[in-house]
Coordinates of C-alpha atoms and ligand atoms in Angstrom, one line a residue:
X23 CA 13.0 69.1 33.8
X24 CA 13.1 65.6 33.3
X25 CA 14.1 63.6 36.2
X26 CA 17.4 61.4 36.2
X27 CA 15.3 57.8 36.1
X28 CA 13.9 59.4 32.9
X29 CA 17.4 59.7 31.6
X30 CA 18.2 56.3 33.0
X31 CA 15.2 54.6 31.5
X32 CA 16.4 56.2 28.2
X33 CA 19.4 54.9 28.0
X34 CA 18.2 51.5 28.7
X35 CA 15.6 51.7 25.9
X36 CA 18.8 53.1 23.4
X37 CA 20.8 49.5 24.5
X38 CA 17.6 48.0 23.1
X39 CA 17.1 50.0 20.2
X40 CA 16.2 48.2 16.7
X41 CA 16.0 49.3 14.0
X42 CA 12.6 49.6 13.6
X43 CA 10.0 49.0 10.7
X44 CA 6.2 48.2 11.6
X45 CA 6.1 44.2 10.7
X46 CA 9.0 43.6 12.5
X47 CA 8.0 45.9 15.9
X48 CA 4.7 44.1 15.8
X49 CA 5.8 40.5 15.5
X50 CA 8.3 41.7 18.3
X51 CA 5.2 43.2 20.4
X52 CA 3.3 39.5 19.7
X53 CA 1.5 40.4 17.1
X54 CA 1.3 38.1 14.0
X55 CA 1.9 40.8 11.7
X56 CA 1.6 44.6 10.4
X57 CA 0.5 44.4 6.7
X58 CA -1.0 46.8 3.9
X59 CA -3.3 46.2 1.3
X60 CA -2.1 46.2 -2.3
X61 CA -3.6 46.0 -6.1
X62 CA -1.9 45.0 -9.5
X63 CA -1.6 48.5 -10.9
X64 CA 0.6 49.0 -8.4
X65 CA 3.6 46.8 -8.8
X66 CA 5.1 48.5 -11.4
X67 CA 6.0 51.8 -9.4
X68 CA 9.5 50.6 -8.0
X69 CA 10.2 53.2 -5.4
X70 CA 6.8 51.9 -4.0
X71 CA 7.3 48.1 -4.3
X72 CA 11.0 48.7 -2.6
X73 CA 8.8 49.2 0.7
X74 CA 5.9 47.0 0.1
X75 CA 8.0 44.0 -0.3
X76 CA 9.9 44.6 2.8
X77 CA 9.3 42.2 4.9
X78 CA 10.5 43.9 7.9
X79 CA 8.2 46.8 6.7
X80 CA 5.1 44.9 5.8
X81 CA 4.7 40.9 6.8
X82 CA 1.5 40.6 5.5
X83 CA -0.4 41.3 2.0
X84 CA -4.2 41.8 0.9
X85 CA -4.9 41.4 -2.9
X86 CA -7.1 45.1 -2.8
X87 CA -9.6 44.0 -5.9
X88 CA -8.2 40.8 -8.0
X89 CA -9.6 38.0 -5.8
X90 CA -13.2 39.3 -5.6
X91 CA -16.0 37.4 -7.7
X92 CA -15.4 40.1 -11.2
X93 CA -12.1 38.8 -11.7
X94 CA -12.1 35.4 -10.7
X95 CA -15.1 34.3 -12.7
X96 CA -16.4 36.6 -14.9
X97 CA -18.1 34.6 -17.0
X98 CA -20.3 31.6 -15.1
X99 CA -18.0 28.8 -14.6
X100 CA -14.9 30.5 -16.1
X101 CA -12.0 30.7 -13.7
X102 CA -9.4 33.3 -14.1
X103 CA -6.8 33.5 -11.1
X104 CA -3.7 34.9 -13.3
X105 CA -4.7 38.4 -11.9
X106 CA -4.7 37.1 -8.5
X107 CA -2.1 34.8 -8.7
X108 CA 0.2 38.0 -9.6
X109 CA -0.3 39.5 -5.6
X110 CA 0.0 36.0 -4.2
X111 CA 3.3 35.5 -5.8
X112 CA 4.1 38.6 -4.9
X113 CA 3.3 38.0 -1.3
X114 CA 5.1 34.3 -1.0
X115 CA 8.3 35.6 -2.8
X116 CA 8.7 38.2 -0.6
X117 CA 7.7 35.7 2.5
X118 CA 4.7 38.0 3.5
X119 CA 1.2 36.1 5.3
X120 CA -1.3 36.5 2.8
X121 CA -5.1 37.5 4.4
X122 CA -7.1 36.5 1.0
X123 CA -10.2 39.0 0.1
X124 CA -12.9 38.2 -0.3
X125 CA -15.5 35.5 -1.5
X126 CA -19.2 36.5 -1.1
X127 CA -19.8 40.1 -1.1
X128 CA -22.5 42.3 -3.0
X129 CA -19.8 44.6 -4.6
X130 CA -17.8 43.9 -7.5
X131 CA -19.6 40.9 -8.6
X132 CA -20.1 39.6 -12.2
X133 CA -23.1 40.9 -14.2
X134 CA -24.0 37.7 -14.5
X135 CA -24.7 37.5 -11.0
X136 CA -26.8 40.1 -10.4
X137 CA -28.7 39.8 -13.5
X138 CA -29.8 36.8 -13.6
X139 CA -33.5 35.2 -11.9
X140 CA -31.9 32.7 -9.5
X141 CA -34.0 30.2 -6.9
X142 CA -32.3 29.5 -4.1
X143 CA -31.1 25.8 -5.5
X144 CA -29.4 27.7 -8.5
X145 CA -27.7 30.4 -6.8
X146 CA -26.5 28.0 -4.3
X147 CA -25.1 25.9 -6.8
X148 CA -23.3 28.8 -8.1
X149 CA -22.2 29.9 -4.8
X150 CA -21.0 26.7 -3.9
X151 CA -19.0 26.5 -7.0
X152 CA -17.2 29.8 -6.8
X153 CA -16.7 29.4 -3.4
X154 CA -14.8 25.6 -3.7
X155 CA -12.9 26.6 -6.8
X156 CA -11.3 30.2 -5.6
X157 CA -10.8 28.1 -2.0
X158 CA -9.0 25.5 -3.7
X159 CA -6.9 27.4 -6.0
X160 CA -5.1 29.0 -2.9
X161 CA -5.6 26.4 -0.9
X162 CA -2.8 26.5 1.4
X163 CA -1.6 30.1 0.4
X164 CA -4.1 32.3 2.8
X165 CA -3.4 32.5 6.6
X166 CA -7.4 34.2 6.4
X167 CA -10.1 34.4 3.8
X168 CA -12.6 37.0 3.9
X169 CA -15.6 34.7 3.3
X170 CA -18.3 37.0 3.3
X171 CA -17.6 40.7 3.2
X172 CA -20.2 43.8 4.5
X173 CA -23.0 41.7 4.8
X174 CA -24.7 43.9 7.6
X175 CA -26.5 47.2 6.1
X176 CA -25.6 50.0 8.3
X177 CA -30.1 51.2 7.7
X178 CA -31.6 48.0 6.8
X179 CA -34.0 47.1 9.6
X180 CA -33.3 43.4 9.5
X181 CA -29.4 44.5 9.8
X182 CA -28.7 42.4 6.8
X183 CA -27.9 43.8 3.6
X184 CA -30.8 43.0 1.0
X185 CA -28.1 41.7 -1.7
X186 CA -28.8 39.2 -4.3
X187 CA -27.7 36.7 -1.6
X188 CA -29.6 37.3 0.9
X189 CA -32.6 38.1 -1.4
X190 CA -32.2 34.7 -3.1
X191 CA -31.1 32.3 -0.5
X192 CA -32.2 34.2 3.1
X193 CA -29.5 34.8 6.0
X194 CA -28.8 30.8 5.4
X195 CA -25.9 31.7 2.6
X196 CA -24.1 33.3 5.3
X197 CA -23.0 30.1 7.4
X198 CA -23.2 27.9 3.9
X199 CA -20.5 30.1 2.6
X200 CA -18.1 29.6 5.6
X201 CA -19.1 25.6 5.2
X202 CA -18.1 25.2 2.0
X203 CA -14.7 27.5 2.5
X204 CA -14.6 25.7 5.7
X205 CA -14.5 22.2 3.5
X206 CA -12.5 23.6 0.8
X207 CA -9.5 24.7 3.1
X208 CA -9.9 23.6 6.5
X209 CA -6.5 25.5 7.9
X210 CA -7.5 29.1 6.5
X211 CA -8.6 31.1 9.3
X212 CA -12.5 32.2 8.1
X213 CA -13.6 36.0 8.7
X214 CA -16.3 37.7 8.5
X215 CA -15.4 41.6 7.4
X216 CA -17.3 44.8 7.5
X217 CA -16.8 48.7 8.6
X218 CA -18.6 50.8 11.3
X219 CA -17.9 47.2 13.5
X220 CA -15.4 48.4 15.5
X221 CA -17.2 50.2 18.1
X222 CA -20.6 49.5 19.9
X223 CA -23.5 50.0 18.2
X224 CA -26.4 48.4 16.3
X225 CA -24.0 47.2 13.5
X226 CA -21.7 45.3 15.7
X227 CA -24.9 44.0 17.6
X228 CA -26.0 42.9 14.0
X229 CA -22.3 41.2 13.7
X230 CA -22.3 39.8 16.9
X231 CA -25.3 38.0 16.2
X232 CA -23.9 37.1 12.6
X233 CA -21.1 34.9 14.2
X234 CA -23.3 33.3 16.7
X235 CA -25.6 32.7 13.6
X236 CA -22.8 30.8 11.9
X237 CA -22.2 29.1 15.0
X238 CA -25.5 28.1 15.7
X239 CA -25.3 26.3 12.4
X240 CA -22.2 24.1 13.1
X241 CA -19.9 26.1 10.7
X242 CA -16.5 27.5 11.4
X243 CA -15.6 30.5 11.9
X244 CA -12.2 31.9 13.1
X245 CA -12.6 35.7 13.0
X246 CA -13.9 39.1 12.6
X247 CA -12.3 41.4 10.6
X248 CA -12.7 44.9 11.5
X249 CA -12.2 47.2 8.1
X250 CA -11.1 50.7 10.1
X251 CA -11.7 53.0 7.5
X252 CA -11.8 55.9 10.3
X253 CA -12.1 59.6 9.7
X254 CA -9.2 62.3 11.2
X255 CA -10.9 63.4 14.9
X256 CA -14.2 61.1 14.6
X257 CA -12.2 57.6 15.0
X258 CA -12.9 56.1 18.3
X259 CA -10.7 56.4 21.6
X260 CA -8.3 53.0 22.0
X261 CA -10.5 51.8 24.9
X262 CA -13.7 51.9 23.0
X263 CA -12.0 49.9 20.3
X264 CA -11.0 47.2 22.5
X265 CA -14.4 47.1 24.3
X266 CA -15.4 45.9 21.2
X267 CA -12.1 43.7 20.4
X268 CA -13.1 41.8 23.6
X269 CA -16.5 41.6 22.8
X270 CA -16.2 39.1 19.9
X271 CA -12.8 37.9 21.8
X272 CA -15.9 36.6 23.9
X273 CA -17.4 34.4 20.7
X274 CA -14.3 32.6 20.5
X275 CA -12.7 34.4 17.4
X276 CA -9.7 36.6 17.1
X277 CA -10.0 39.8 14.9
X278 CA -8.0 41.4 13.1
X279 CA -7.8 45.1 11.6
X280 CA -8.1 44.7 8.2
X281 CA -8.7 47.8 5.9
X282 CA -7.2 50.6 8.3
X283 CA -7.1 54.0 7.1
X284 CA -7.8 57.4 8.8
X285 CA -9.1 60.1 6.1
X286 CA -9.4 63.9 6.5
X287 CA -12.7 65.5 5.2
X288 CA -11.6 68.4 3.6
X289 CA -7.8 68.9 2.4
X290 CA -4.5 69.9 2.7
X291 CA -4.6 68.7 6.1
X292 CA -3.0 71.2 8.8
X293 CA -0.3 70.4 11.1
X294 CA -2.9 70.1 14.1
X295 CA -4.8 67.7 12.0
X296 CA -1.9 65.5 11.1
X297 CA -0.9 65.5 14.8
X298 CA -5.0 64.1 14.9
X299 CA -4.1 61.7 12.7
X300 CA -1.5 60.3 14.4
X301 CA -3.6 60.3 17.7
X302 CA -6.4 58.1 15.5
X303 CA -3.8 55.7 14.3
X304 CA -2.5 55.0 17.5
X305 CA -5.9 54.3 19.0
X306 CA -6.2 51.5 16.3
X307 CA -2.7 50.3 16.9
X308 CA -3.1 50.6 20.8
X309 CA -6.3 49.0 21.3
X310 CA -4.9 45.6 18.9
X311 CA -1.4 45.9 21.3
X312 CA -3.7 45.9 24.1
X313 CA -5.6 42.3 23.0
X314 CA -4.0 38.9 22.3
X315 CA -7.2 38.3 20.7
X316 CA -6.0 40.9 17.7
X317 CA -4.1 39.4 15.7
X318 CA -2.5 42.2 13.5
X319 CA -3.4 45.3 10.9
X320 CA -3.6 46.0 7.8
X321 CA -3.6 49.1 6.2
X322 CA -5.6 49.7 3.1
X323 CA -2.7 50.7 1.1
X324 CA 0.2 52.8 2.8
X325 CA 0.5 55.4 0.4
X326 CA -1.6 57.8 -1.1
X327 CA -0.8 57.9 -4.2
X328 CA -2.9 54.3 -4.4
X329 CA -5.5 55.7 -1.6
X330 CA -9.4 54.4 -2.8
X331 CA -10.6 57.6 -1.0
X332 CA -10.2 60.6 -3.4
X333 CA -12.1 58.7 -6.0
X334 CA -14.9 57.9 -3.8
X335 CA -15.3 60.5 -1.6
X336 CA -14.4 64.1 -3.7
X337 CA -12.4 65.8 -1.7
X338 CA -11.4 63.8 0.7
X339 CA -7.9 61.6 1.2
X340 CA -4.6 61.6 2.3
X341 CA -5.4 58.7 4.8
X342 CA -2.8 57.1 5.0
X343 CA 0.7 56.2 6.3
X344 CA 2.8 57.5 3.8
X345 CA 2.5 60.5 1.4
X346 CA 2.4 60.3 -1.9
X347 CA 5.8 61.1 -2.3
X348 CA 6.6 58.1 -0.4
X349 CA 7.6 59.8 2.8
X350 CA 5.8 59.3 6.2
X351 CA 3.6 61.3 8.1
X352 CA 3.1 62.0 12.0
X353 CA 0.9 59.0 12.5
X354 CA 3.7 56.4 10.7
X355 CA 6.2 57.7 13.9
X356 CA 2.8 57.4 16.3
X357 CA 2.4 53.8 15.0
X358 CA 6.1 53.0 15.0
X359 CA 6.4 54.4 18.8
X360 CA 3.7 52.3 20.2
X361 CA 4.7 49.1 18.5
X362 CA 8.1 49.9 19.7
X363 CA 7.1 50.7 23.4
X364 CA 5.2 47.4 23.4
X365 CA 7.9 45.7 22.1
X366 CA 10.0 46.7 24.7
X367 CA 12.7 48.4 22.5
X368 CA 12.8 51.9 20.9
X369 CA 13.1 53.3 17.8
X370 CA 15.9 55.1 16.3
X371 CA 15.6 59.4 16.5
X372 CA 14.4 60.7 13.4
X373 CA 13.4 64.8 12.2
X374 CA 10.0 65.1 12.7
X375 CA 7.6 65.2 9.4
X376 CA 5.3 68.5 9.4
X377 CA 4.7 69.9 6.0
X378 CA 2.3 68.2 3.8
X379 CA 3.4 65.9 1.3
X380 CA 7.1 67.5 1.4
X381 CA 8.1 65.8 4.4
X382 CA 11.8 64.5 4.5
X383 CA 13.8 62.0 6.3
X384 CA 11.6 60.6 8.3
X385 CA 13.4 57.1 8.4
X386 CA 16.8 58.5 9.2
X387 CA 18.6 58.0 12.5
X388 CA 19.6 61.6 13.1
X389 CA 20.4 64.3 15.3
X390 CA 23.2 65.9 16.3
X391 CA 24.1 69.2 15.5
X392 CA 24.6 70.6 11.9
X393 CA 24.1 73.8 9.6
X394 CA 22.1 76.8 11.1
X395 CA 19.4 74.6 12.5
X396 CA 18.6 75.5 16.2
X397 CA 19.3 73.3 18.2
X398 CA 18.4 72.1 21.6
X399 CA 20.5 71.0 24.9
X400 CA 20.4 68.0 27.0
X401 CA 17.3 66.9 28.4
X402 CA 15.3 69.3 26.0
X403 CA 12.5 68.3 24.0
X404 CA 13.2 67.7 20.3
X405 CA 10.0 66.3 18.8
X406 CA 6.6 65.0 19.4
X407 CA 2.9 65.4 18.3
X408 CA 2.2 69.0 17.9
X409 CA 6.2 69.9 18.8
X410 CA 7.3 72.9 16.7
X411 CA 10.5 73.4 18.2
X412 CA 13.7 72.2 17.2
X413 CA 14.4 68.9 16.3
X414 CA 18.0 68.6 16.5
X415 CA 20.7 68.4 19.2
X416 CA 23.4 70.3 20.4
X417 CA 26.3 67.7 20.1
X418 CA 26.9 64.9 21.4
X419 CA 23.4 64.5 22.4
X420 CA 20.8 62.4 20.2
X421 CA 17.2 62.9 20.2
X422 CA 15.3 60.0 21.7
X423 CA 11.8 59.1 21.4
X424 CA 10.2 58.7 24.4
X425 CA 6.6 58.3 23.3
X426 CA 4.6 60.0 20.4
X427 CA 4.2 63.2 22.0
X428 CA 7.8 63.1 23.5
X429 CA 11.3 63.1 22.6
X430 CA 14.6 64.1 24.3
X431 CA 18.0 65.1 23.8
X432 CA 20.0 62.4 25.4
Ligands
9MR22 O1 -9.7 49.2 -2.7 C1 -10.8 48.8 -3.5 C2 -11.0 49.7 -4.6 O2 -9.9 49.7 -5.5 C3 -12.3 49.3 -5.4 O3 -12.5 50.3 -6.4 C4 -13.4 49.3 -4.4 C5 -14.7 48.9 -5.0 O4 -15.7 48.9 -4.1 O5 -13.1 48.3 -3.4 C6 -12.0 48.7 -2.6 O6 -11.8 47.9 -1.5 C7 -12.9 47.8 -0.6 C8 -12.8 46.4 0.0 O7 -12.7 45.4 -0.9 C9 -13.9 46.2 1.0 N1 -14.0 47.2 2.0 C10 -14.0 48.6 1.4 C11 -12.8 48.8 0.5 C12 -12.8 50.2 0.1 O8 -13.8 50.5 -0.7

């Protein structure tokens, strides 16, 4: 039975209840914002674009594909930022912080690039240009660029990635690319970005050592930009995370979550996995509440429908946030919770979101009695990670979240 300073404590939090949405709990718990990827395709599905471009949702916008190096010249020399321009807009008319991705990266580049027999003179010509035109075109416009994006190889025994970069022009193009980004904008925050980073190991060793490289050659750089693309039950506990957080916190640069999403293996997910889910999501989101040297996350894309997983890994998917029916999921309430809590508020009781890809009103303040539901009495439990009981009160009493795994009628 819950004592009566729980009940107290409650009703404080209710006198300080927001209504909440993720950008605005994180910017209330410090953060600088709580953004999601997004990519052009996408801005013509309005039901989806009514949540992307809340600001109070999402603060913060990623381009997901029309920055990189195929779209912005895809012919040598050619500049084309129309595509680009179209998610930048996007982002400033809706007042979002832009994090601008990415410059150098072996993926997505022009034929041209990778075809061609360059010297290390050419290609650093080329880089150089690329590099000061894309720079200057948003000059102004990114909070962060990506400036070079997976250069460690997860098996390579140098730990670099043998690219055409690196082939070419040696580990050198690394700290020239932040230069000349560096030169071309000198108030964009410069990041390195890469996956499997977050947690100890001999990849974020290798990255470690790739920001005291830069360093070591008098260039700037302002952060690390930790991808978290996770998988349900295999992401790392929150205090492993921020082992890691404080480990380049030590270098001098903030990081940032940048690509987070948590995927299940095989599919439909069960109820026990989606309570998983939501346990991995909040490590992420804990460990960045728990340094002031993260600056915010990103999710890579916040629904499903737009998830990059199913078409690379068969199978596999529903990582993220929302469904694709635009409803959330277990791990959107974790998330919300903890931001909440760490803003010092709460947030407002809602029914709890079990079924896959059916869920329903997840975002509505709810819960006194109705209908046939059961119901439960004051001071029971209505909701919370792996809580199958009922989710509505016996009137007058509201249900309350307390934490993830916890709420109460009230
Ligand atoms: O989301 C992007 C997807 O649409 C592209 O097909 C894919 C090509 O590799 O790139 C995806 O974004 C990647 C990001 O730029 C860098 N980190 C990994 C992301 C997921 O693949």
């Amino acid at each position: 039975m819950p004592s009566k300073l729980t009940s107290l404590a409650a009703s404080a939090l209710i006198l300080g209840q927001v209504n909440a949405n993720l950008n605005q709990l994180a910017q209330a718990a410090g953060k600088l914002y709580f953004g999601s990827a997004t990519d052009n395709s996408e801005l013509s599905d309005s039901a989806y674009v009514a949540i992307l471009s809340n600001y109070e949702e999402f603060g913060q916008i990623t381009p997901g594909n029309t920055q990189k190096w195929e779209y912005t010249e895809p012919t040598e020399g050619n500049f084309t930022y129309t595509e680009g321009d179209v998610i930048t807009d996007f982002a400033e008319a809706n007042g979002q912080i832009l994090r601008c991705h990415n410059l150098v990266w072996y993926n997505q580049l022009p034929s041209w690039v990778t075809s061609d027999t360059w010297t290390n003179a050419t290609l650093t010509a080329v880089m150089e240009a690329h590099i000061q035109s894309e720079v200057t075109h948003y000059k102004g416009q990114c909070y962060a660029w990506d400036v070079v994006n997976e250069a460690l190889d997860d098996n390579s025994p140098t730990g670099y990635r043998t690219d055409v970069f690196y082939e070419t022009m040696g580990v050198w193009y690394i700290p020239f690319a932040f230069a000349t980004a560096a030169a071309a904008d000198p108030d964009a925050k410069l990041y390195y970005n890469d996956y499997n980073i977050e947690y100890a190991g001999n990849k974020a060793t290798a990255a470690v050592e790739l920001v005291e490289l830069i360093q070591s050659y008098g260039a700037k750089i302002d952060g690390v930009g930790l991808q978290g693309h996770f998988i349900v039950g295999e992401t790392p506990s929150a205090s492993t995370l921020l082992a890691q957080i404080e480990t380049y916190a030590a270098l001098g640069v903030e990081v940032a979550y940048t690509e987070v999403d948590v995927r299940f293996t095989s599919l439909p997910p069960t109820t026990a996995g989606l309570a998983q889910q939501a346990v991995d999501y909040g490590s992420v989101t804990s460990a960045c509440l728990s340094s002031d040297s993260c600056v915010g996350i990103t999710v890579w894309d916040f629904d499903d429908a737009y998830s990059w997983i199913p078409s690379t890994f068969s199978g596999e998917g529903d990582a993220c946030l929302y469904w694709a029916n635009l409803t959330t999921k277990p791990a959107y309430d974790t998330v919300e919770s903890l931001l909440a809590s760490a803003a010092g508020t709460t947030v407002p009781a809602k029914t709890s979101t079990a079924a896959t890809g059916t869920a329903t009103g997840t975002i509505t303040a709810t819960s006194t009695s109705s209908g046939a539901q059961p119901t439960q009495s004051e001071y029971g439990q209505c909701g919370g990670i792996g809580w199958t009981g009922a989710t509505v009160c016996a009137s007058p009493y509201t249900c309350i979240i307390m934490n993830a795994y916890y709420s109460q009628c009230l």
